[in-house]
């Protein structure tokens, strides 16, 4: 597999970024769900949220690196003949996904700061607090974090649905370009 | 005559010994003085403070033998800017403020470390447990009074601050750094 993107396929680096972020985002939803069901206050909640924060910051770092890589290494063009509205929809939804993947960790970070719970990255270093502690600030960022998570969930579903539609209905290579294995595009039209 | 003489000597010696213990008595200015602590939770340090405390400071850099600190801290006045965490701190597993509302720090042995620097060997009584807690501080006088600023380190579990699951030091570290800045005026 190519390291860099080609005209027809995402390279190894772009795929690694994509699937690593997918795995981490799923982990985040699982951890958030678990945290909601833990007794508060408890040590288990504290460590679950500490892990959630560390992974969130990891996602933030990966997304930034991914955008740099994307800028250095343009993505494969859309399949020829894609309608304008679909090109636009893809652009907008991809941009929104990136924006959410950046905004969500930032809101989480701010909401931690607002409760005077500074964020540590796996205990290796502590992030600075840009938000002063306060209950109003906490409520704002907490609410925002939750709304963004719902939007992200919904957009991820749309993203998956679109990929499956390309694969099974349009029968093009849009999904396959983000997968490590190769398969000939069925040529029925 | 002899009796009067003896009486004079006695009085004089009382005065002299009184002078030896005449280290200045200071009055702490509660509004400007702070008592904070830094603990590490899930790998990240956070700060908290005690809103209510009082320090009875008798101190003179030139008479450390006659100096004495006695600090009383109202544990229920803890403020970490998070009501949930403050609740845990006041609760039975941490400070247990209902049973032990006050922590006391008493220092009677001081050392001059040069310049404005000093150290004290004091004892902290917290949660019914008394342990040595050495502190380092600076004492700087000005026209109106003095600033006493410094730090001390303690291990929370030495005092039983952290029962049950809170004994785990991966969640909350054992070491706690205490910082204080007391504005003192002459009484």
GROMACS .gro file of C-alpha atoms in nm:
model
  376
    1UNK     CA    1   0.000   0.000   0.000
    2UNK     CA    2   0.115   0.350  -0.082
    3UNK     CA    3   0.219   0.577   0.203
    4UNK     CA    4   0.077   0.881   0.030
    5UNK     CA    5  -0.259   0.934  -0.134
    6UNK     CA    6  -0.287   0.851  -0.501
    7UNK     CA    7  -0.544   0.961  -0.759
    8UNK     CA    8  -0.763   0.663  -0.673
    9UNK     CA    9  -0.687   0.568  -0.314
   10UNK     CA   10  -0.607   0.709   0.026
   11UNK     CA   11  -0.251   0.628   0.134
   12UNK     CA   12  -0.149   0.445   0.450
   13UNK     CA   13  -0.101   0.760   0.657
   14UNK     CA   14  -0.440   0.907   0.571
   15UNK     CA   15  -0.608   0.570   0.639
   16UNK     CA   16  -0.426   0.532   0.968
   17UNK     CA   17  -0.544   0.877   1.077
   18UNK     CA   18  -0.900   0.802   0.968
   19UNK     CA   19  -0.936   0.463   1.137
   20UNK     CA   20  -0.741   0.554   1.451
   21UNK     CA   21  -0.974   0.851   1.502
   22UNK     CA   22  -1.277   0.630   1.436
   23UNK     CA   23  -1.162   0.384   1.702
   24UNK     CA   24  -1.086   0.660   1.953
   25UNK     CA   25  -1.416   0.840   1.893
   26UNK     CA   26  -1.608   0.515   1.951
   27UNK     CA   27  -1.405   0.465   2.271
   28UNK     CA   28  -1.502   0.816   2.378
   29UNK     CA   29  -1.873   0.745   2.337
   30UNK     CA   30  -1.834   0.422   2.535
   31UNK     CA   31  -1.642   0.596   2.815
   32UNK     CA   32  -1.892   0.883   2.829
   33UNK     CA   33  -2.176   0.632   2.854
   34UNK     CA   34  -1.994   0.445   3.129
   35UNK     CA   35  -1.923   0.768   3.319
   36UNK     CA   36  -2.293   0.855   3.310
   37UNK     CA   37  -2.372   0.528   3.485
   38UNK     CA   38  -2.103   0.546   3.754
   39UNK     CA   39  -2.179   0.668   4.105
   40UNK     CA   40  -2.062   1.020   4.168
   41UNK     CA   41  -1.839   1.098   4.331
   42UNK     CA   42  -1.627   0.787   4.295
   43UNK     CA   43  -1.275   0.690   4.211
   44UNK     CA   44  -1.402   0.490   3.914
   45UNK     CA   45  -1.567   0.802   3.773
   46UNK     CA   46  -1.252   1.005   3.829
   47UNK     CA   47  -1.033   0.755   3.642
   48UNK     CA   48  -1.290   0.699   3.365
   49UNK     CA   49  -1.311   1.071   3.302
   50UNK     CA   50  -0.931   1.104   3.322
   51UNK     CA   51  -0.903   0.845   3.043
   52UNK     CA   52  -1.183   1.016   2.846
   53UNK     CA   53  -0.992   1.346   2.867
   54UNK     CA   54  -0.659   1.192   2.770
   55UNK     CA   55  -0.815   1.024   2.466
   56UNK     CA   56  -1.001   1.344   2.377
   57UNK     CA   57  -0.677   1.539   2.372
   58UNK     CA   58  -0.520   1.258   2.166
   59UNK     CA   59  -0.800   1.297   1.911
   60UNK     CA   60  -0.741   1.672   1.903
   61UNK     CA   61  -0.370   1.618   1.834
   62UNK     CA   62  -0.439   1.354   1.568
   63UNK     CA   63  -0.693   1.574   1.391
   64UNK     CA   64  -0.449   1.862   1.377
   65UNK     CA   65  -0.178   1.633   1.235
   66UNK     CA   66  -0.430   1.484   0.996
   67UNK     CA   67  -0.526   1.825   0.862
   68UNK     CA   68  -0.159   1.912   0.812
   69UNK     CA   69  -0.114   1.584   0.625
   70UNK     CA   70  -0.424   1.649   0.420
   71UNK     CA   71  -0.292   1.990   0.325
   72UNK     CA   72   0.049   1.847   0.224
   73UNK     CA   73  -0.104   1.550   0.051
   74UNK     CA   74  -0.432   1.627  -0.129
   75UNK     CA   75  -0.708   1.370  -0.110
   76UNK     CA   76  -0.814   1.165  -0.414
   77UNK     CA   77  -1.062   1.354  -0.633
   78UNK     CA   78  -1.428   1.261  -0.624
   79UNK     CA   79  -1.527   0.993  -0.876
   80UNK     CA   80  -1.599   1.142  -1.219
   81UNK     CA   81  -1.963   1.216  -1.279
   82UNK     CA   82  -2.047   1.288  -0.915
   83UNK     CA   83  -2.337   1.537  -0.910
   84UNK     CA   84  -2.257   1.887  -0.791
   85UNK     CA   85  -2.486   1.864  -0.491
   86UNK     CA   86  -2.312   1.547  -0.374
   87UNK     CA   87  -1.971   1.707  -0.413
   88UNK     CA   88  -2.093   1.999  -0.208
   89UNK     CA   89  -2.256   1.773   0.053
   90UNK     CA   90  -1.935   1.574   0.087
   91UNK     CA   91  -1.727   1.888   0.127
   92UNK     CA   92  -1.958   2.041   0.385
   93UNK     CA   93  -1.999   1.722   0.588
   94UNK     CA   94  -1.625   1.648   0.588
   95UNK     CA   95  -1.549   2.002   0.699
   96UNK     CA   96  -1.815   1.971   0.969
   97UNK     CA   97  -1.667   1.642   1.091
   98UNK     CA   98  -1.324   1.799   1.119
   99UNK     CA   99  -1.468   2.101   1.296
  100UNK     CA  100  -1.653   1.879   1.543
  101UNK     CA  101  -1.346   1.666   1.610
  102UNK     CA  102  -1.163   1.984   1.704
  103UNK     CA  103  -1.446   2.159   1.887
  104UNK     CA  104  -1.546   1.861   2.101
  105UNK     CA  105  -1.210   1.818   2.276
  106UNK     CA  106  -1.181   2.196   2.316
  107UNK     CA  107  -1.523   2.212   2.483
  108UNK     CA  108  -1.433   1.916   2.703
  109UNK     CA  109  -1.105   2.079   2.799
  110UNK     CA  110  -1.280   2.409   2.877
  111UNK     CA  111  -1.547   2.234   3.081
  112UNK     CA  112  -1.278   2.064   3.290
  113UNK     CA  113  -1.103   2.394   3.346
  114UNK     CA  114  -1.435   2.550   3.443
  115UNK     CA  115  -1.458   2.303   3.731
  116UNK     CA  116  -1.093   2.346   3.826
  117UNK     CA  117  -1.013   1.994   3.713
  118UNK     CA  118  -0.708   2.058   3.494
  119UNK     CA  119  -0.661   1.809   3.212
  120UNK     CA  120  -0.368   1.573   3.224
  121UNK     CA  121  -0.260   1.381   2.914
  122UNK     CA  122  -0.218   1.028   3.049
  123UNK     CA  123  -0.044   1.173   3.355
  124UNK     CA  124   0.250   1.281   3.139
  125UNK     CA  125   0.174   1.651   3.122
  126UNK     CA  126  -0.096   1.890   3.231
  127UNK     CA  127  -0.271   2.122   2.992
  128UNK     CA  128  -0.305   2.491   3.076
  129UNK     CA  129  -0.646   2.627   3.172
  130UNK     CA  130  -0.783   2.891   2.936
  131UNK     CA  131  -1.113   2.916   3.119
  132UNK     CA  132  -1.153   3.044   3.473
  133UNK     CA  133  -1.346   2.818   3.710
  134UNK     CA  134  -1.711   2.907   3.743
  135UNK     CA  135  -2.045   2.733   3.741
  136UNK     CA  136  -2.190   2.930   3.450
  137UNK     CA  137  -1.886   2.858   3.235
  138UNK     CA  138  -1.908   2.491   3.331
  139UNK     CA  139  -2.275   2.469   3.236
  140UNK     CA  140  -2.210   2.640   2.903
  141UNK     CA  141  -1.922   2.412   2.800
  142UNK     CA  142  -2.088   2.100   2.938
  143UNK     CA  143  -2.404   2.171   2.743
  144UNK     CA  144  -2.198   2.251   2.434
  145UNK     CA  145  -1.994   1.932   2.467
  146UNK     CA  146  -2.312   1.728   2.485
  147UNK     CA  147  -2.483   1.898   2.191
  148UNK     CA  148  -2.169   1.860   1.980
  149UNK     CA  149  -2.154   1.490   2.068
  150UNK     CA  150  -2.508   1.445   1.936
  151UNK     CA  151  -2.427   1.635   1.617
  152UNK     CA  152  -2.112   1.427   1.575
  153UNK     CA  153  -2.308   1.105   1.625
  154UNK     CA  154  -2.564   1.211   1.365
  155UNK     CA  155  -2.304   1.326   1.112
  156UNK     CA  156  -2.104   1.006   1.158
  157UNK     CA  157  -2.419   0.810   1.072
  158UNK     CA  158  -2.473   1.022   0.759
  159UNK     CA  159  -2.105   0.969   0.671
  160UNK     CA  160  -2.138   0.590   0.709
  161UNK     CA  161  -2.466   0.585   0.519
  162UNK     CA  162  -2.310   0.782   0.234
  163UNK     CA  163  -2.009   0.548   0.220
  164UNK     CA  164  -2.239   0.244   0.209
  165UNK     CA  165  -2.456   0.407  -0.055
  166UNK     CA  166  -2.149   0.465  -0.272
  167UNK     CA  167  -2.043   0.108  -0.224
  168UNK     CA  168  -2.367  -0.081  -0.264
  169UNK     CA  169  -2.585   0.146  -0.474
  170UNK     CA  170  -2.351   0.358  -0.684
  171UNK     CA  171  -2.100   0.068  -0.684
  172UNK     CA  172  -1.807   0.306  -0.701
  173UNK     CA  173  -1.475   0.290  -0.513
  174UNK     CA  174  -1.541   0.569  -0.261
  175UNK     CA  175  -1.552   0.332   0.039
  176UNK     CA  176  -1.275   0.107  -0.090
  177UNK     CA  177  -1.031   0.398  -0.118
  178UNK     CA  178  -1.035   0.431   0.259
  179UNK     CA  179  -0.982   0.059   0.319
  180UNK     CA  180  -0.641  -0.106   0.326
  181UNK     CA  181  -0.725  -0.398   0.101
  182UNK     CA  182  -0.778  -0.375  -0.275
  183UNK     CA  183  -1.073  -0.488  -0.471
  184UNK     CA  184  -1.153  -0.431  -0.831
  185UNK     CA  185  -1.433  -0.184  -0.882
  186UNK     CA  186  -1.724  -0.371  -1.029
  187UNK     CA  187  -1.768  -0.241  -1.376
  188UNK     CA  188  -2.134  -0.266  -1.449
  189UNK     CA  189  -2.182   0.074  -1.592
  190UNK     CA  190   1.690   4.525  10.294
  191UNK     CA  191   1.810   4.185  10.201
  192UNK     CA  192   1.458   4.077  10.118
  193UNK     CA  193   1.404   4.386   9.904
  194UNK     CA  194   1.725   4.313   9.723
  195UNK     CA  195   1.619   3.956   9.656
  196UNK     CA  196   1.282   4.076   9.539
  197UNK     CA  197   1.447   4.318   9.298
  198UNK     CA  198   1.668   4.045   9.156
  199UNK     CA  199   1.367   3.823   9.116
  200UNK     CA  200   1.169   4.094   8.944
  201UNK     CA  201   1.460   4.186   8.722
  202UNK     CA  202   1.514   3.829   8.619
  203UNK     CA  203   1.148   3.789   8.540
  204UNK     CA  204   1.169   4.098   8.324
  205UNK     CA  205   1.483   3.977   8.151
  206UNK     CA  206   1.340   3.635   8.087
  207UNK     CA  207   1.027   3.810   7.972
  208UNK     CA  208   1.240   4.005   7.727
  209UNK     CA  209   1.395   3.684   7.603
  210UNK     CA  210   1.046   3.572   7.510
  211UNK     CA  211   0.944   3.905   7.371
  212UNK     CA  212   0.927   3.786   7.013
  213UNK     CA  213   0.673   4.013   6.846
  214UNK     CA  214   0.312   3.912   6.861
  215UNK     CA  215   0.149   3.964   6.521
  216UNK     CA  216  -0.208   3.995   6.411
  217UNK     CA  217  -0.302   3.814   6.093
  218UNK     CA  218  -0.501   4.013   5.840
  219UNK     CA  219  -0.760   3.759   5.731
  220UNK     CA  220  -0.866   3.936   5.414
  221UNK     CA  221  -0.523   3.950   5.258
  222UNK     CA  222  -0.387   3.623   5.393
  223UNK     CA  223  -0.421   3.301   5.199
  224UNK     CA  224  -0.385   2.934   5.278
  225UNK     CA  225  -0.393   2.714   4.971
  226UNK     CA  226  -0.300   2.359   4.883
  227UNK     CA  227  -0.211   2.178   4.568
  228UNK     CA  228  -0.310   1.816   4.524
  229UNK     CA  229  -0.280   1.588   4.225
  230UNK     CA  230  -0.596   1.427   4.097
  231UNK     CA  231  -0.590   1.179   3.809
  232UNK     CA  232  -0.242   1.301   3.722
  233UNK     CA  233  -0.335   1.669   3.710
  234UNK     CA  234  -0.255   1.914   3.988
  235UNK     CA  235  -0.536   2.138   4.110
  236UNK     CA  236  -0.547   2.409   4.373
  237UNK     CA  237  -0.781   2.463   4.659
  238UNK     CA  238  -0.794   2.701   4.951
  239UNK     CA  239  -0.927   2.738   5.300
  240UNK     CA  240  -1.145   3.044   5.341
  241UNK     CA  241  -1.140   3.042   5.720
  242UNK     CA  242  -0.826   3.004   5.925
  243UNK     CA  243  -0.645   3.201   6.187
  244UNK     CA  244  -0.276   3.217   6.261
  245UNK     CA  245  -0.148   3.318   6.602
  246UNK     CA  246   0.204   3.424   6.510
  247UNK     CA  247   0.468   3.521   6.764
  248UNK     CA  248   0.781   3.568   6.565
  249UNK     CA  249   1.097   3.768   6.563
  250UNK     CA  250   1.384   3.690   6.327
  251UNK     CA  251   1.626   3.789   6.603
  252UNK     CA  252   1.449   3.579   6.864
  253UNK     CA  253   1.345   3.255   6.706
  254UNK     CA  254   1.380   3.080   7.041
  255UNK     CA  255   1.085   3.280   7.171
  256UNK     CA  256   0.878   3.238   6.856
  257UNK     CA  257   0.569   3.028   6.817
  258UNK     CA  258   0.305   2.962   6.549
  259UNK     CA  259  -0.037   2.829   6.614
  260UNK     CA  260  -0.268   2.803   6.315
  261UNK     CA  261  -0.627   2.688   6.327
  262UNK     CA  262  -0.794   2.588   6.004
  263UNK     CA  263  -1.167   2.548   5.962
  264UNK     CA  264  -1.178   2.246   5.735
  265UNK     CA  265  -1.537   2.302   5.624
  266UNK     CA  266  -1.421   2.627   5.462
  267UNK     CA  267  -1.235   2.430   5.194
  268UNK     CA  268  -1.293   2.567   4.845
  269UNK     CA  269  -1.163   2.396   4.532
  270UNK     CA  270  -1.405   2.579   4.302
  271UNK     CA  271  -1.607   2.265   4.253
  272UNK     CA  272  -1.892   2.198   4.492
  273UNK     CA  273  -1.892   1.825   4.428
  274UNK     CA  274  -1.523   1.790   4.511
  275UNK     CA  275  -1.565   2.018   4.814
  276UNK     CA  276  -1.841   1.786   4.929
  277UNK     CA  277  -1.613   1.482   4.909
  278UNK     CA  278  -1.339   1.670   5.093
  279UNK     CA  279  -1.570   1.762   5.381
  280UNK     CA  280  -1.725   1.417   5.387
  281UNK     CA  281  -1.643   1.123   5.615
  282UNK     CA  282  -1.381   0.969   5.384
  283UNK     CA  283  -1.162   1.279   5.361
  284UNK     CA  284  -1.163   1.555   5.625
  285UNK     CA  285  -1.469   1.429   5.812
  286UNK     CA  286  -1.545   1.783   5.923
  287UNK     CA  287  -1.838   1.683   6.139
  288UNK     CA  288  -1.611   1.482   6.363
  289UNK     CA  289  -1.295   1.691   6.326
  290UNK     CA  290  -1.391   2.044   6.222
  291UNK     CA  291  -1.054   2.206   6.296
  292UNK     CA  292  -0.698   2.125   6.192
  293UNK     CA  293  -0.421   2.276   6.402
  294UNK     CA  294  -0.063   2.349   6.320
  295UNK     CA  295   0.177   2.433   6.603
  296UNK     CA  296   0.543   2.519   6.556
  297UNK     CA  297   0.782   2.601   6.838
  298UNK     CA  298   1.120   2.512   6.693
  299UNK     CA  299   1.262   2.740   6.424
  300UNK     CA  300   1.583   2.761   6.225
  301UNK     CA  301   1.729   3.059   6.046
  302UNK     CA  302   1.828   2.959   5.694
  303UNK     CA  303   1.995   3.287   5.611
  304UNK     CA  304   1.850   3.614   5.485
  305UNK     CA  305   1.475   3.618   5.520
  306UNK     CA  306   1.452   3.239   5.506
  307UNK     CA  307   1.345   3.022   5.794
  308UNK     CA  308   1.223   2.673   5.860
  309UNK     CA  309   1.006   2.540   6.136
  310UNK     CA  310   0.951   2.197   6.280
  311UNK     CA  311   0.585   2.194   6.361
  312UNK     CA  312   0.313   1.947   6.420
  313UNK     CA  313  -0.010   1.925   6.228
  314UNK     CA  314  -0.317   1.776   6.387
  315UNK     CA  315  -0.565   1.674   6.123
  316UNK     CA  316  -0.848   1.425   6.147
  317UNK     CA  317  -0.740   1.340   6.501
  318UNK     CA  318  -0.385   1.249   6.396
  319UNK     CA  319  -0.077   1.452   6.492
  320UNK     CA  320   0.234   1.431   6.274
  321UNK     CA  321   0.548   1.634   6.215
  322UNK     CA  322   0.517   1.866   5.920
  323UNK     CA  323   0.825   2.079   5.856
  324UNK     CA  324   0.772   2.406   5.674
  325UNK     CA  325   0.992   2.655   5.492
  326UNK     CA  326   0.906   3.022   5.485
  327UNK     CA  327   1.029   3.373   5.433
  328UNK     CA  328   0.960   3.652   5.676
  329UNK     CA  329   0.980   4.001   5.537
  330UNK     CA  330   0.896   4.307   5.738
  331UNK     CA  331   0.797   4.647   5.605
  332UNK     CA  332   0.674   4.972   5.756
  333UNK     CA  333   0.329   4.846   5.839
  334UNK     CA  334   0.390   4.482   5.919
  335UNK     CA  335   0.527   4.166   5.769
  336UNK     CA  336   0.462   3.901   5.507
  337UNK     CA  337   0.509   3.541   5.608
  338UNK     CA  338   0.511   3.323   5.299
  339UNK     CA  339   0.606   2.965   5.252
  340UNK     CA  340   0.526   2.604   5.184
  341UNK     CA  341   0.502   2.271   5.355
  342UNK     CA  342   0.458   1.920   5.224
  343UNK     CA  343   0.255   1.645   5.377
  344UNK     CA  344   0.124   1.304   5.294
  345UNK     CA  345  -0.254   1.300   5.324
  346UNK     CA  346  -0.271   0.930   5.411
  347UNK     CA  347  -0.050   0.989   5.720
  348UNK     CA  348  -0.354   1.167   5.859
  349UNK     CA  349  -0.612   0.925   5.724
  350UNK     CA  350  -0.736   1.182   5.473
  351UNK     CA  351  -0.865   0.929   5.225
  352UNK     CA  352  -1.062   0.632   5.349
  353UNK     CA  353  -1.208   0.348   5.150
  354UNK     CA  354  -1.149   0.388   4.778
  355UNK     CA  355  -0.983   0.728   4.832
  356UNK     CA  356  -0.682   0.549   4.983
  357UNK     CA  357  -0.587   0.477   4.625
  358UNK     CA  358  -0.305   0.714   4.532
  359UNK     CA  359  -0.343   0.667   4.156
  360UNK     CA  360  -0.667   0.864   4.173
  361UNK     CA  361  -0.550   1.122   4.424
  362UNK     CA  362  -0.177   1.146   4.497
  363UNK     CA  363  -0.059   1.106   4.855
  364UNK     CA  364   0.159   1.417   4.855
  365UNK     CA  365  -0.005   1.752   4.909
  366UNK     CA  366   0.171   2.085   4.888
  367UNK     CA  367   0.049   2.353   5.126
  368UNK     CA  368   0.115   2.719   5.046
  369UNK     CA  369   0.047   3.020   5.262
  370UNK     CA  370   0.096   3.393   5.253
  371UNK     CA  371   0.007   3.569   5.575
  372UNK     CA  372  -0.010   3.944   5.606
  373UNK     CA  373   0.080   4.035   5.962
  374UNK     CA  374   0.048   4.361   6.146
  375UNK     CA  375   0.179   4.453   6.489
  376UNK     CA  376  -0.076   4.414   6.761
   0.00000   0.00000   0.00000
